[in-house]
mmCIF file of C-alpha atoms and ligand atoms in Angstrom:
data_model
loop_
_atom_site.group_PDB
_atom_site.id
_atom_site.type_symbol
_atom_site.label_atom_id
_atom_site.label_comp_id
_atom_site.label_asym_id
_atom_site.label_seq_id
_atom_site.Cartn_x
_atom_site.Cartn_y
_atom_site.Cartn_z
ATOM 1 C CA UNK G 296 7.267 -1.523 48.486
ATOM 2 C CA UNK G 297 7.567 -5.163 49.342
ATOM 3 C CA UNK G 298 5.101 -5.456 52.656
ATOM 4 C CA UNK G 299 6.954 -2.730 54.551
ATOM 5 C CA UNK G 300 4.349 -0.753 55.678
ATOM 6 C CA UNK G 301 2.639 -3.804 57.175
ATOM 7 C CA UNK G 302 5.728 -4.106 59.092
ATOM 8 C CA UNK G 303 4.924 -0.397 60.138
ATOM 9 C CA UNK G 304 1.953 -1.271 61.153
ATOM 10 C CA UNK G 305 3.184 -4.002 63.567
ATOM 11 C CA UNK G 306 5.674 -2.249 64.871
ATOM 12 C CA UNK G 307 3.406 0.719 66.076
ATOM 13 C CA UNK G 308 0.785 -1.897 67.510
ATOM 14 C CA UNK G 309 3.519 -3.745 69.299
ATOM 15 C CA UNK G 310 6.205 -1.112 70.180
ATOM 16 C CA UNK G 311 8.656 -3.620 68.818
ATOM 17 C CA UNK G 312 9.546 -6.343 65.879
ATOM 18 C CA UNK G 313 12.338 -9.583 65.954
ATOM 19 C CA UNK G 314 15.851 -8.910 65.112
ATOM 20 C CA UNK G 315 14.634 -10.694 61.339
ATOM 21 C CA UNK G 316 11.757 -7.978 60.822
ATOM 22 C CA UNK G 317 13.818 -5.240 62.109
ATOM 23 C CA UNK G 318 16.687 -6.196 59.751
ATOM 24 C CA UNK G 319 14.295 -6.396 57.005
ATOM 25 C CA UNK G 320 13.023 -2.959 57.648
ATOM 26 C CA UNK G 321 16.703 -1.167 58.193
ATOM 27 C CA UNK G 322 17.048 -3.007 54.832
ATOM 28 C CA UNK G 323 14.824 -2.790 52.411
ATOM 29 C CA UNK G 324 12.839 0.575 53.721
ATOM 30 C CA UNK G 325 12.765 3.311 50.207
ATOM 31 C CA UNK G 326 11.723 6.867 50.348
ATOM 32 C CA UNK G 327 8.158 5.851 50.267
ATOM 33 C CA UNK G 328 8.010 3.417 52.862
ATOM 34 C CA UNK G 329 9.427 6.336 54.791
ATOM 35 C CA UNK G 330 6.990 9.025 54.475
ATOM 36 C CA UNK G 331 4.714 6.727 55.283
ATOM 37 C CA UNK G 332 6.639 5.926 58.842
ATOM 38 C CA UNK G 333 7.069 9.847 59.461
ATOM 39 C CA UNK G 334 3.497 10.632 59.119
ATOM 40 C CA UNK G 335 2.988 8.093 61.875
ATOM 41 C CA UNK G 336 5.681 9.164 63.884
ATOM 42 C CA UNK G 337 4.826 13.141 63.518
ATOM 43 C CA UNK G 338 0.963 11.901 64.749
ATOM 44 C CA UNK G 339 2.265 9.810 67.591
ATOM 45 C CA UNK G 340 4.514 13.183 68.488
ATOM 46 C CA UNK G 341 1.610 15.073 68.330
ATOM 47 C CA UNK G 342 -1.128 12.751 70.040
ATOM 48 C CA UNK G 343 1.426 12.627 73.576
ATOM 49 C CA UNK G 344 2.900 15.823 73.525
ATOM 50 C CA UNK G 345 0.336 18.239 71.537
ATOM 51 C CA UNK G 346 2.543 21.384 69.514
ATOM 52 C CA UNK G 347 4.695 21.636 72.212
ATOM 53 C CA UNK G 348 9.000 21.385 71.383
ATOM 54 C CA UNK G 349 10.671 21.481 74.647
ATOM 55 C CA UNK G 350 14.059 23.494 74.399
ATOM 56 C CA UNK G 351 17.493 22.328 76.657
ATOM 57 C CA UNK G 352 20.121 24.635 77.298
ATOM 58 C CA UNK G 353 23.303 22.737 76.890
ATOM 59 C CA UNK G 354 26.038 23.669 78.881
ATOM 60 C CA UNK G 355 29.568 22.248 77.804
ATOM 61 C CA UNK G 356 31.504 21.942 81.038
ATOM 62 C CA UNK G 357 34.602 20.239 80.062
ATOM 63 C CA UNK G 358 36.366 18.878 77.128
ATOM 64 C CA UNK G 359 38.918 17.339 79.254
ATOM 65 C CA UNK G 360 38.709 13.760 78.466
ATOM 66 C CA UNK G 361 39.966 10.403 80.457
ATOM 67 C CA UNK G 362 38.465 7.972 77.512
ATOM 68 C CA UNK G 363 39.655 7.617 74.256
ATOM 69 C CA UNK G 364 36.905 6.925 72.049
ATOM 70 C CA UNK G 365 38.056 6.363 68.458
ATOM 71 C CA UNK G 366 35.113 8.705 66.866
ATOM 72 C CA UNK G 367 35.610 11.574 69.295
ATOM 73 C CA UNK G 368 36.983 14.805 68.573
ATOM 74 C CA UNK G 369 37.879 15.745 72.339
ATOM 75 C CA UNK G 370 39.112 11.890 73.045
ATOM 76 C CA UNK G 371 42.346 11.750 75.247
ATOM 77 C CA UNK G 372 44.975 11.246 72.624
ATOM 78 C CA UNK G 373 43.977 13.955 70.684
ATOM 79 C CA UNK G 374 46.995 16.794 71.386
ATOM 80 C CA UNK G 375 45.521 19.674 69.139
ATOM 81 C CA UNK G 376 42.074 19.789 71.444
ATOM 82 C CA UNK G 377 42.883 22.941 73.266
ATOM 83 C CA UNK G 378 41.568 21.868 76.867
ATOM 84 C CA UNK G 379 39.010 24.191 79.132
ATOM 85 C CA UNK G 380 36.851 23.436 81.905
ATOM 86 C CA UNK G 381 34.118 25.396 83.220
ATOM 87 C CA UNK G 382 34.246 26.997 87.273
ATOM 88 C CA UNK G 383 30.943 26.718 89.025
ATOM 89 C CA UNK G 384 30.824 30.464 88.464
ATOM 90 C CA UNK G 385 30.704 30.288 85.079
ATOM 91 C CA UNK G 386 28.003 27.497 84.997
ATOM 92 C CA UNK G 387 26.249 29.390 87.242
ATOM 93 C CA UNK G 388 26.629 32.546 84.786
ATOM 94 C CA UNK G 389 25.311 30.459 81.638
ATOM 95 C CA UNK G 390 22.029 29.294 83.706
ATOM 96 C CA UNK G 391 21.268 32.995 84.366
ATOM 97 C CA UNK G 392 21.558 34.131 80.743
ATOM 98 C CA UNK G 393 19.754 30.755 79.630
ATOM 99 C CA UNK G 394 17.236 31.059 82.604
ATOM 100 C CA UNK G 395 16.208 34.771 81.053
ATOM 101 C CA UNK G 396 16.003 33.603 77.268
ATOM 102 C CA UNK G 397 13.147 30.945 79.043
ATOM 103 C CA UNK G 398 15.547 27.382 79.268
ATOM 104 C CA UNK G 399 13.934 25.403 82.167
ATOM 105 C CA UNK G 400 16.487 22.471 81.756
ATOM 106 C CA UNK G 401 20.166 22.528 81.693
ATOM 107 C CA UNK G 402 22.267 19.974 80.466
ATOM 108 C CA UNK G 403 25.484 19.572 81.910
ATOM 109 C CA UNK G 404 27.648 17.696 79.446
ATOM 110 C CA UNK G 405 31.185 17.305 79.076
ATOM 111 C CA UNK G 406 34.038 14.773 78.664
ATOM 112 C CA UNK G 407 34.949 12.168 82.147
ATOM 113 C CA UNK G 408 36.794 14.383 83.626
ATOM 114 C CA UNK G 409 37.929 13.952 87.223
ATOM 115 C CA UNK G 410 38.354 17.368 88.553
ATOM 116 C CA UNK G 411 34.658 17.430 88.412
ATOM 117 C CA UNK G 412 34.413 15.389 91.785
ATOM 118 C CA UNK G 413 31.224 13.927 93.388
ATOM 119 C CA UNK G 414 31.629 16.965 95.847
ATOM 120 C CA UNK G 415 31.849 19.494 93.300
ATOM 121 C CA UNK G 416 29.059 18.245 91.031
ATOM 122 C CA UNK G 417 27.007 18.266 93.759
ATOM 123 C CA UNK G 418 27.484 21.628 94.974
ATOM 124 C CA UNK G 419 27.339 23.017 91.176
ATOM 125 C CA UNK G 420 23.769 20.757 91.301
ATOM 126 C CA UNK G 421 22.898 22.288 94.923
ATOM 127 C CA UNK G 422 23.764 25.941 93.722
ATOM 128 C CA UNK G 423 21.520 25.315 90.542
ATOM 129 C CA UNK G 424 18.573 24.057 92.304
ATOM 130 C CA UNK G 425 18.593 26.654 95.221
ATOM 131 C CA UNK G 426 18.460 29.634 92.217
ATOM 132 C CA UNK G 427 16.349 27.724 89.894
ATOM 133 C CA UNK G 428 13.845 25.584 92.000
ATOM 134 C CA UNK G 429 11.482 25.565 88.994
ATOM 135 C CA UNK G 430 14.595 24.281 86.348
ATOM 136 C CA UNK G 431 15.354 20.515 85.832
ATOM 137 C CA UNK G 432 18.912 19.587 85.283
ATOM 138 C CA UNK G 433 20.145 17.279 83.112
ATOM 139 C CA UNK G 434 23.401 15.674 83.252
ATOM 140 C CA UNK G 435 26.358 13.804 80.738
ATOM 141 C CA UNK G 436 29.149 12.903 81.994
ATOM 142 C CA UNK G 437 29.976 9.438 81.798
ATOM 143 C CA UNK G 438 30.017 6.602 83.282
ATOM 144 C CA UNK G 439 30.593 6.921 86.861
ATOM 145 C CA UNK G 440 30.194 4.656 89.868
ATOM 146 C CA UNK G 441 26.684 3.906 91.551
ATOM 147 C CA UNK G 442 27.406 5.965 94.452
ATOM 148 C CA UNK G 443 27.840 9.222 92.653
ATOM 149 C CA UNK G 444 25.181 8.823 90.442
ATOM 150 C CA UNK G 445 23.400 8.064 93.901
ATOM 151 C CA UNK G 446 25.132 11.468 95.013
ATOM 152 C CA UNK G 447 24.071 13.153 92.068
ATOM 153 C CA UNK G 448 20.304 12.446 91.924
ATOM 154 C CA UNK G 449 19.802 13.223 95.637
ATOM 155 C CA UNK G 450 21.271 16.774 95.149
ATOM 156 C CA UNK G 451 18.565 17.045 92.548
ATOM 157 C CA UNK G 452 19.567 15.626 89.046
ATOM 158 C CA UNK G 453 16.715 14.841 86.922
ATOM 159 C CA UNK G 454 17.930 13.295 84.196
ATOM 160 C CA UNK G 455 21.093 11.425 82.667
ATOM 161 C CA UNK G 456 21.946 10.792 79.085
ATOM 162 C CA UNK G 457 24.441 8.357 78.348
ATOM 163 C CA UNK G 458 24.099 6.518 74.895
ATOM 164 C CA UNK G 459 25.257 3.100 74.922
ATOM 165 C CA UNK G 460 26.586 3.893 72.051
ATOM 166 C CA UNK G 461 26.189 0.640 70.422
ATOM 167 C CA UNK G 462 24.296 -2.695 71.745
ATOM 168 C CA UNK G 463 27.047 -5.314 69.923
ATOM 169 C CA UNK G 464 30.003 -5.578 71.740
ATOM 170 C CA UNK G 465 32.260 -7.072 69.149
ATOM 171 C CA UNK G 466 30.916 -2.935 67.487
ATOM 172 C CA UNK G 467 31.918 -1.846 70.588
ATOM 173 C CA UNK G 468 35.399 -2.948 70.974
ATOM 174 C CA UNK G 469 35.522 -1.217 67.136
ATOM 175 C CA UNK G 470 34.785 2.132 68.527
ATOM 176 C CA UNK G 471 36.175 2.292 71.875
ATOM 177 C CA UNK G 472 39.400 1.656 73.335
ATOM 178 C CA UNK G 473 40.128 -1.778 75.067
ATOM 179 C CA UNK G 474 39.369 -0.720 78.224
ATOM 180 C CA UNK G 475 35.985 0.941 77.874
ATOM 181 C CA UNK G 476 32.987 -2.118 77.729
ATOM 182 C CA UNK G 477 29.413 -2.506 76.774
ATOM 183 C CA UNK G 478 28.928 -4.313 79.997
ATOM 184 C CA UNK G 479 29.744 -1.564 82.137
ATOM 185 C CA UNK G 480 27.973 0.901 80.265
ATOM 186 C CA UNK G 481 25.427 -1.262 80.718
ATOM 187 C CA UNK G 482 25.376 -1.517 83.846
ATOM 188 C CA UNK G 483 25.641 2.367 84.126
ATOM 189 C CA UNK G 484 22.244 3.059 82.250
ATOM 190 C CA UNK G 485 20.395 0.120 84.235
ATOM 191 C CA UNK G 486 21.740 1.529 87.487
ATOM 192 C CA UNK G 487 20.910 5.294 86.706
ATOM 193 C CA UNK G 488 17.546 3.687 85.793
ATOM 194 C CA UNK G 489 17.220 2.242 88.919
ATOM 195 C CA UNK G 490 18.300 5.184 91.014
ATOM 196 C CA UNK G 491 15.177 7.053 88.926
ATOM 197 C CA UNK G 492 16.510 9.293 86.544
ATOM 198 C CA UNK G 493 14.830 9.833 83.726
ATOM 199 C CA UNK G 494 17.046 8.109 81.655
ATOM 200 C CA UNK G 495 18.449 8.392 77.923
ATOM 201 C CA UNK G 496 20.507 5.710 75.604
ATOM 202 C CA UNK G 497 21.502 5.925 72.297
ATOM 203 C CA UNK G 498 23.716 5.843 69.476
ATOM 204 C CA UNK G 499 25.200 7.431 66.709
ATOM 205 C CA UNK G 500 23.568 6.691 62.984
ATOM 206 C CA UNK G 501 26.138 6.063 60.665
ATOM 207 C CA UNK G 502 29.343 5.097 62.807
ATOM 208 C CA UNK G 503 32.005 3.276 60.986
ATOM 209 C CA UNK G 504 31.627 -0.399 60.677
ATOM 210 C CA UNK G 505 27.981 -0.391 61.587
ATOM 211 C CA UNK G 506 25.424 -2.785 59.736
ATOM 212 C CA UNK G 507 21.562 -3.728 59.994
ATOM 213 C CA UNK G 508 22.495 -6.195 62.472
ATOM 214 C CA UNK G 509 23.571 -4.057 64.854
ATOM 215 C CA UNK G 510 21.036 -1.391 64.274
ATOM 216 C CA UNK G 511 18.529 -4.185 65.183
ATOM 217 C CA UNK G 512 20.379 -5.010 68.138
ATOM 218 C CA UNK G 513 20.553 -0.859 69.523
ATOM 219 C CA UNK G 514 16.496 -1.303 68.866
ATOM 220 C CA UNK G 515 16.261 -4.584 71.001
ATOM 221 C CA UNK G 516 18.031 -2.980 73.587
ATOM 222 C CA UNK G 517 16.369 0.258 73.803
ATOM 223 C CA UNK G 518 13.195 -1.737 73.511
ATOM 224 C CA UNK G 519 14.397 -3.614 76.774
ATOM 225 C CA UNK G 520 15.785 -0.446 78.720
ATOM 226 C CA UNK G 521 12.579 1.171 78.138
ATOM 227 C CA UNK G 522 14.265 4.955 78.297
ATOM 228 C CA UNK G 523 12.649 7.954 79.308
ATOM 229 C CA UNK G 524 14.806 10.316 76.309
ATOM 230 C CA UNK G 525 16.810 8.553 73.320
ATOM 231 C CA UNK G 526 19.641 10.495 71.598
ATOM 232 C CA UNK G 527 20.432 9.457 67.967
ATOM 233 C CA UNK G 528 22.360 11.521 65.875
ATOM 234 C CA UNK G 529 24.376 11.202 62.835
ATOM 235 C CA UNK G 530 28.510 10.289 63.055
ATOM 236 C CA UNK G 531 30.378 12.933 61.550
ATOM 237 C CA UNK G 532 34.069 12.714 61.391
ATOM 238 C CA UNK G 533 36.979 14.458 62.989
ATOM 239 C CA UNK G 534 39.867 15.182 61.188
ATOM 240 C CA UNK G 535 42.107 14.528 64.203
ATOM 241 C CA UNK G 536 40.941 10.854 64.807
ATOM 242 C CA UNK G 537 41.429 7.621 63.790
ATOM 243 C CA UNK G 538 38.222 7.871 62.069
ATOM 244 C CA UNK G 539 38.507 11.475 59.905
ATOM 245 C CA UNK G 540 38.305 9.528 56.959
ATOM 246 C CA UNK G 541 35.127 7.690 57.560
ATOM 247 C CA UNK G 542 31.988 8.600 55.653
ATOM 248 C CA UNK G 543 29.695 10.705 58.034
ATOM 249 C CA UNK G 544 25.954 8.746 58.946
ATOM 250 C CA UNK G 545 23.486 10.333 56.421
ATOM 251 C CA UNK G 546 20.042 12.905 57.057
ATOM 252 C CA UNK G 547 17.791 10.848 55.815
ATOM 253 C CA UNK G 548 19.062 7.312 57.822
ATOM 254 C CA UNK G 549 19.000 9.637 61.355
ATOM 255 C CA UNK G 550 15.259 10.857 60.396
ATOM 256 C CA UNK G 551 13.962 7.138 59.415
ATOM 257 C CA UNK G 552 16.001 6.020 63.141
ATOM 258 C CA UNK G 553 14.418 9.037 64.937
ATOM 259 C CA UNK G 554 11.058 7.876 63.506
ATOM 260 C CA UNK G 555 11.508 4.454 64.422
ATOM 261 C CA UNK G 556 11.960 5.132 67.897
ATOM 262 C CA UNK G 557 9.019 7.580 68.222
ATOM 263 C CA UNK G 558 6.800 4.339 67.336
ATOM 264 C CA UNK G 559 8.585 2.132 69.637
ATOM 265 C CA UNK G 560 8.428 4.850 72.660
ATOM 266 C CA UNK G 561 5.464 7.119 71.843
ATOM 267 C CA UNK G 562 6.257 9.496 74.999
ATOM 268 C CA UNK G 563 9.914 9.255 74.821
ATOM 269 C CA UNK G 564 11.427 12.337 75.206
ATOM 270 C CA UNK G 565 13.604 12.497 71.235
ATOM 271 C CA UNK G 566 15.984 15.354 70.529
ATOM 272 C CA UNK G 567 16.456 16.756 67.004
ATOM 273 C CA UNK G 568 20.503 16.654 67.901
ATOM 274 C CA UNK G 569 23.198 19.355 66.789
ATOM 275 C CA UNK G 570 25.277 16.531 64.587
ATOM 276 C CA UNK G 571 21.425 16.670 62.534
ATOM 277 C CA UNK G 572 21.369 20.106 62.643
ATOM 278 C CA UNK G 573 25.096 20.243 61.621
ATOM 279 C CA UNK G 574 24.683 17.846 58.550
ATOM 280 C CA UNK G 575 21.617 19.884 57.122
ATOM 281 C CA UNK G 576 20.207 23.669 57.805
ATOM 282 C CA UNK G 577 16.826 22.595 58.653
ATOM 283 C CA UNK G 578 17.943 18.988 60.278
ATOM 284 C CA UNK G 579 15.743 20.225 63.721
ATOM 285 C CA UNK G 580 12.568 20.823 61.562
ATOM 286 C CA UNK G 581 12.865 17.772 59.657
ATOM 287 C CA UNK G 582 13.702 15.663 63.102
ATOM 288 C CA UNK G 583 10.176 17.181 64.557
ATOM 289 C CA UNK G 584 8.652 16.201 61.531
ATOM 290 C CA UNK G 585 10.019 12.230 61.643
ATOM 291 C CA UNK G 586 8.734 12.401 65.436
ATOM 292 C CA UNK G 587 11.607 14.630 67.501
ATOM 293 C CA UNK G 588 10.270 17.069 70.613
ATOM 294 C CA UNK G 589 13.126 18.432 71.966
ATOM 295 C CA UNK G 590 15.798 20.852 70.864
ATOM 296 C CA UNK G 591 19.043 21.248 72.695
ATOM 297 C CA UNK G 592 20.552 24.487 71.447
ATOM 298 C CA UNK G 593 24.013 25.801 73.065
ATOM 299 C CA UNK G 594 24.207 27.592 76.039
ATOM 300 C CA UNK G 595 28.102 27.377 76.610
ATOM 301 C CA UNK G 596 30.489 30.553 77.121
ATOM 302 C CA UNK G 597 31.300 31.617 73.639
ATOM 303 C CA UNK G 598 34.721 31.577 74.024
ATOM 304 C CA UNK G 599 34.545 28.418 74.780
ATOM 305 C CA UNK G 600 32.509 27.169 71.617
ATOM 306 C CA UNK G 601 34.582 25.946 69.457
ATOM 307 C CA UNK G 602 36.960 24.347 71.510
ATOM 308 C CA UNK G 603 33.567 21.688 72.480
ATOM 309 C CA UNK G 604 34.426 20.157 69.097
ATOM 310 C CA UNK G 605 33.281 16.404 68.796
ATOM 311 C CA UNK G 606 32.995 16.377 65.129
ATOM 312 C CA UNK G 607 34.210 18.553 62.233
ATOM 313 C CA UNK G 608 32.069 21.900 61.246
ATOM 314 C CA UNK G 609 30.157 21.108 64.492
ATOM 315 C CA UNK G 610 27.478 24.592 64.230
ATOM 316 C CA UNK G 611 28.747 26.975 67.088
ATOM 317 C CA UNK G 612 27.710 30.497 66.155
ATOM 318 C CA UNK G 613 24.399 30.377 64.469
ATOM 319 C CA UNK G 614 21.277 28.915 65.562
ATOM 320 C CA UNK G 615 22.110 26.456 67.215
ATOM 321 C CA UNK G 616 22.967 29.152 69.526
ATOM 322 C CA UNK G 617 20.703 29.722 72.676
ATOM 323 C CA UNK G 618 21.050 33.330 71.848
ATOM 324 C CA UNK G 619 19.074 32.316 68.703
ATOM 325 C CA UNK G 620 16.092 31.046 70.422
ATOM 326 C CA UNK G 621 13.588 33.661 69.400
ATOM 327 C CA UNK G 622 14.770 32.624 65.611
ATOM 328 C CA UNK G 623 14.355 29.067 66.811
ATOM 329 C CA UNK G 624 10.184 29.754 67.908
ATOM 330 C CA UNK G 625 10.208 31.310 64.662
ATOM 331 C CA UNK G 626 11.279 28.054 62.783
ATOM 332 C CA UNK G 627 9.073 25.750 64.723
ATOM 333 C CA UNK G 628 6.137 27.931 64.749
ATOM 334 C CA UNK G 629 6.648 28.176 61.084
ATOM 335 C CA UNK G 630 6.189 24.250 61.076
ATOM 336 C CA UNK G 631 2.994 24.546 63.506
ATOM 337 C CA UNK G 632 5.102 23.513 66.557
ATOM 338 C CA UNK G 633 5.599 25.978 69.862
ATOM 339 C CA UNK G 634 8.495 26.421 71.741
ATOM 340 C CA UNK G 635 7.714 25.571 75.531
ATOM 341 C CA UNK G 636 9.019 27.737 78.532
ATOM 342 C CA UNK G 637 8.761 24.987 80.929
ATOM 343 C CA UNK G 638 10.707 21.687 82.462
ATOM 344 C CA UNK G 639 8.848 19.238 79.847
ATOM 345 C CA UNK G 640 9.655 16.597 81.935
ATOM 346 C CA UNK G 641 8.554 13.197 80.471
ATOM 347 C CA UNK G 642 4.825 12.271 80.130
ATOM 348 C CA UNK G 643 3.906 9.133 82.128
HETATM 349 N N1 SAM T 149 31.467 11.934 78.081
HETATM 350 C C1 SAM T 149 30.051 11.795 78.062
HETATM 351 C C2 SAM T 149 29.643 10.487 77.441
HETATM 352 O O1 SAM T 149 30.491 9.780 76.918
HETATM 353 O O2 SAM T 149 28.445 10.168 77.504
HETATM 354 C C3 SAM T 149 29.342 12.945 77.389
HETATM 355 C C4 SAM T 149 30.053 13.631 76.264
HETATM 356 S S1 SAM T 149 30.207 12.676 74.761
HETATM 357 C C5 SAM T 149 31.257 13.711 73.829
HETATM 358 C C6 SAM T 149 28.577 12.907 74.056
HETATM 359 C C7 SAM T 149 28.233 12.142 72.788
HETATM 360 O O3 SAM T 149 28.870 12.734 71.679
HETATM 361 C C8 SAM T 149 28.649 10.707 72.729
HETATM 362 O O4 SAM T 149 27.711 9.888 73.370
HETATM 363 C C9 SAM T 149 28.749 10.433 71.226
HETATM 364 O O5 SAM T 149 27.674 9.637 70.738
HETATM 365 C C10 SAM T 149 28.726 11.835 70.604
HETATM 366 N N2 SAM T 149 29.858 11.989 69.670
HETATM 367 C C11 SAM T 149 31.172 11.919 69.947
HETATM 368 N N3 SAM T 149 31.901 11.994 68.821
HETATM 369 C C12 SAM T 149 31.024 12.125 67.795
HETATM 370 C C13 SAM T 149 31.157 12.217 66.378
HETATM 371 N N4 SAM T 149 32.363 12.180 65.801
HETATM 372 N N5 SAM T 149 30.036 12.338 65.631
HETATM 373 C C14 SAM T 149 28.829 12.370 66.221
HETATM 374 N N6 SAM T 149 28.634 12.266 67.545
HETATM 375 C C15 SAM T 149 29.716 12.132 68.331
#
């Protein structure tokens, strides 16, 4: 097992390892060498946030898209995306049903998509609040200047996700269209940071061109952001983009990322994503198991469901469904985890 699980053992004293050691771990890690990072990951899980999976009710707003982002199934050149966006009533209508099947957060995600002005997100973030005092909102939607995410968090966001996607810029430019930068996505996370979100970066496991070097690199940087959440999922292709032929990121290379990070962030809030629960039927259950707390399962208008496609076979009926959830605290009961009707904002 070469010294691997040495390296383990540094990384979960120091919360970090050089670019060399990190390489040398995304490289030469085996089966074994990851069991023996899950267990460590699962107790870290469990020693900061007990049995307790926090749930998100994820609320698809848009799938209109300014940005063109190569991997992306809703991206702006893509003609066969049939377009929707949600009104405030409807958003409104999804928080009640998810509000009585026991969601205390609500992630509003969707593509950049201008009709949703500061003014409007506010009131939609205003109307949510006054209803729901005891909810936290989440929201994902892009980059966006300081001002409105300024705007934002004083009409009572609580969070932001944005992953960076990737920490190399010359794996940037790969992935995203000349105009979009790692600078100014950069720039985004450090300023929502600053404005005091509770803040989440991250990256896709598995996108094309990706190596151990930049892997290391997205761990440097999330070592340096210090983020409140982390979302890491696998890539999965779309067959409408210039990437439907690319291999999809695997189960098992998500679960040994989703671990890492649980040792390098021991309180960091780390969802089990749909793309894992996509690639493999029990993805969520082996993601708590490598170290994952939260669950994020669909709260978006049926109808609407399949139109939110990122990726192919994305899961948009089954479990994944917030309709589901009392199958859900079945499944993570059966794996001695419980479901928690509450915020779960981050420990501090
Ligand atoms: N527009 C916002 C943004 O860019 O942050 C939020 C929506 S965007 C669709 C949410 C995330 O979906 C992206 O950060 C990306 O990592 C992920 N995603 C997009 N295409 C994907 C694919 N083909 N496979 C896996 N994840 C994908």
């Amino acid at each position: 097992m070469d010294n691997l699980p040495r390296l383990i053992d540094r990384l979960e004293q120091n919360q970090v390892l050089n670019k060399e050691d990190f390489i040398r771990l995304i490289e030469k890690h085996t089966p074994d060498t990851d069991e023996y990072l899950f267990q460590k990951a699962d107790r870290l899980r469990q020693e900061n946030y007990g049995n307790e999976i926090y749930i998100r009710g994820l609320i698809e707003l848009t799938n209109y898209c300014k940005n063109d982002c190569i991997y992306c199934g809703i991206r702006r050149s893509n003609r066969n995306a049939q377009r929707y966006r949600l009104e405030p009533e409807d958003i409104m209508e999804c928080c009640r049903t998810g509000y009585e099947l026991g969601f205390r957060t609500f992630v509003l995600q969707g593509g950049e998509d201008g009709w949703y002005t500061d003014e409007k997100v506010c009131q939609i973030l205003t109307a949510i609040k006054k209803d729901y005092p005891d909810c936290a909102v989440t929201l994902s939607l892009g980059e966006r200047s300081r001002e409105s995410y300024q705007a934002w968090f004083d009409a009572g966001a609580d969070r932001y996700l944005l992953r960076h996607e990737t920490a190399t810029p010359e794996h940037y430019a790969k992935l995203h269209p000349p105009e979009l930068s790692l600078a100014r996505r950069m720039e985004c996370l450090h300023n929502l940071k600053e404005i005091g979100y509770q803040t989440g970066c991250g990256f896709m496991v598995g996108s094309p061109f990706q190596t151990a070097h930049h892997l290391a690199q997205d761990l440097l940087y999330i070592h340096e952001l210090q983020p409140q959440m982390v979302g890491i999922g696998p890539f999965i292709p779309h067959h409408d983009t210039p990437f439907a032929k690319k291999p999809a990121g695997t189960v098992e290379d998500t679960l040994f990322y989703l671990a890492i990070i649980r040792l390098m962030l021991p309180k960091v809030l780390l969802p089990a994503t749909t793309a894992l629960g996509t690639i493999d039927p029990n993805g969520r259950e082996k993601g708590v198991h490598a170290g994952a707390n939260v669950i994020m399962p669909n709260l978006s208008p049926l109808s609407v469901r399949k139109k939110y496609m990122l990726y192919d076979n994305k899961i948009s009926t089954g479990e994944e469904a917030a309709e589901s959830v009392t199958l859900l605290k079945k499944r993570m009961e059966a794996i001695g985890c419980q479901v928690i009707i509450g915020r779960g904002d981050y420990k501090k």
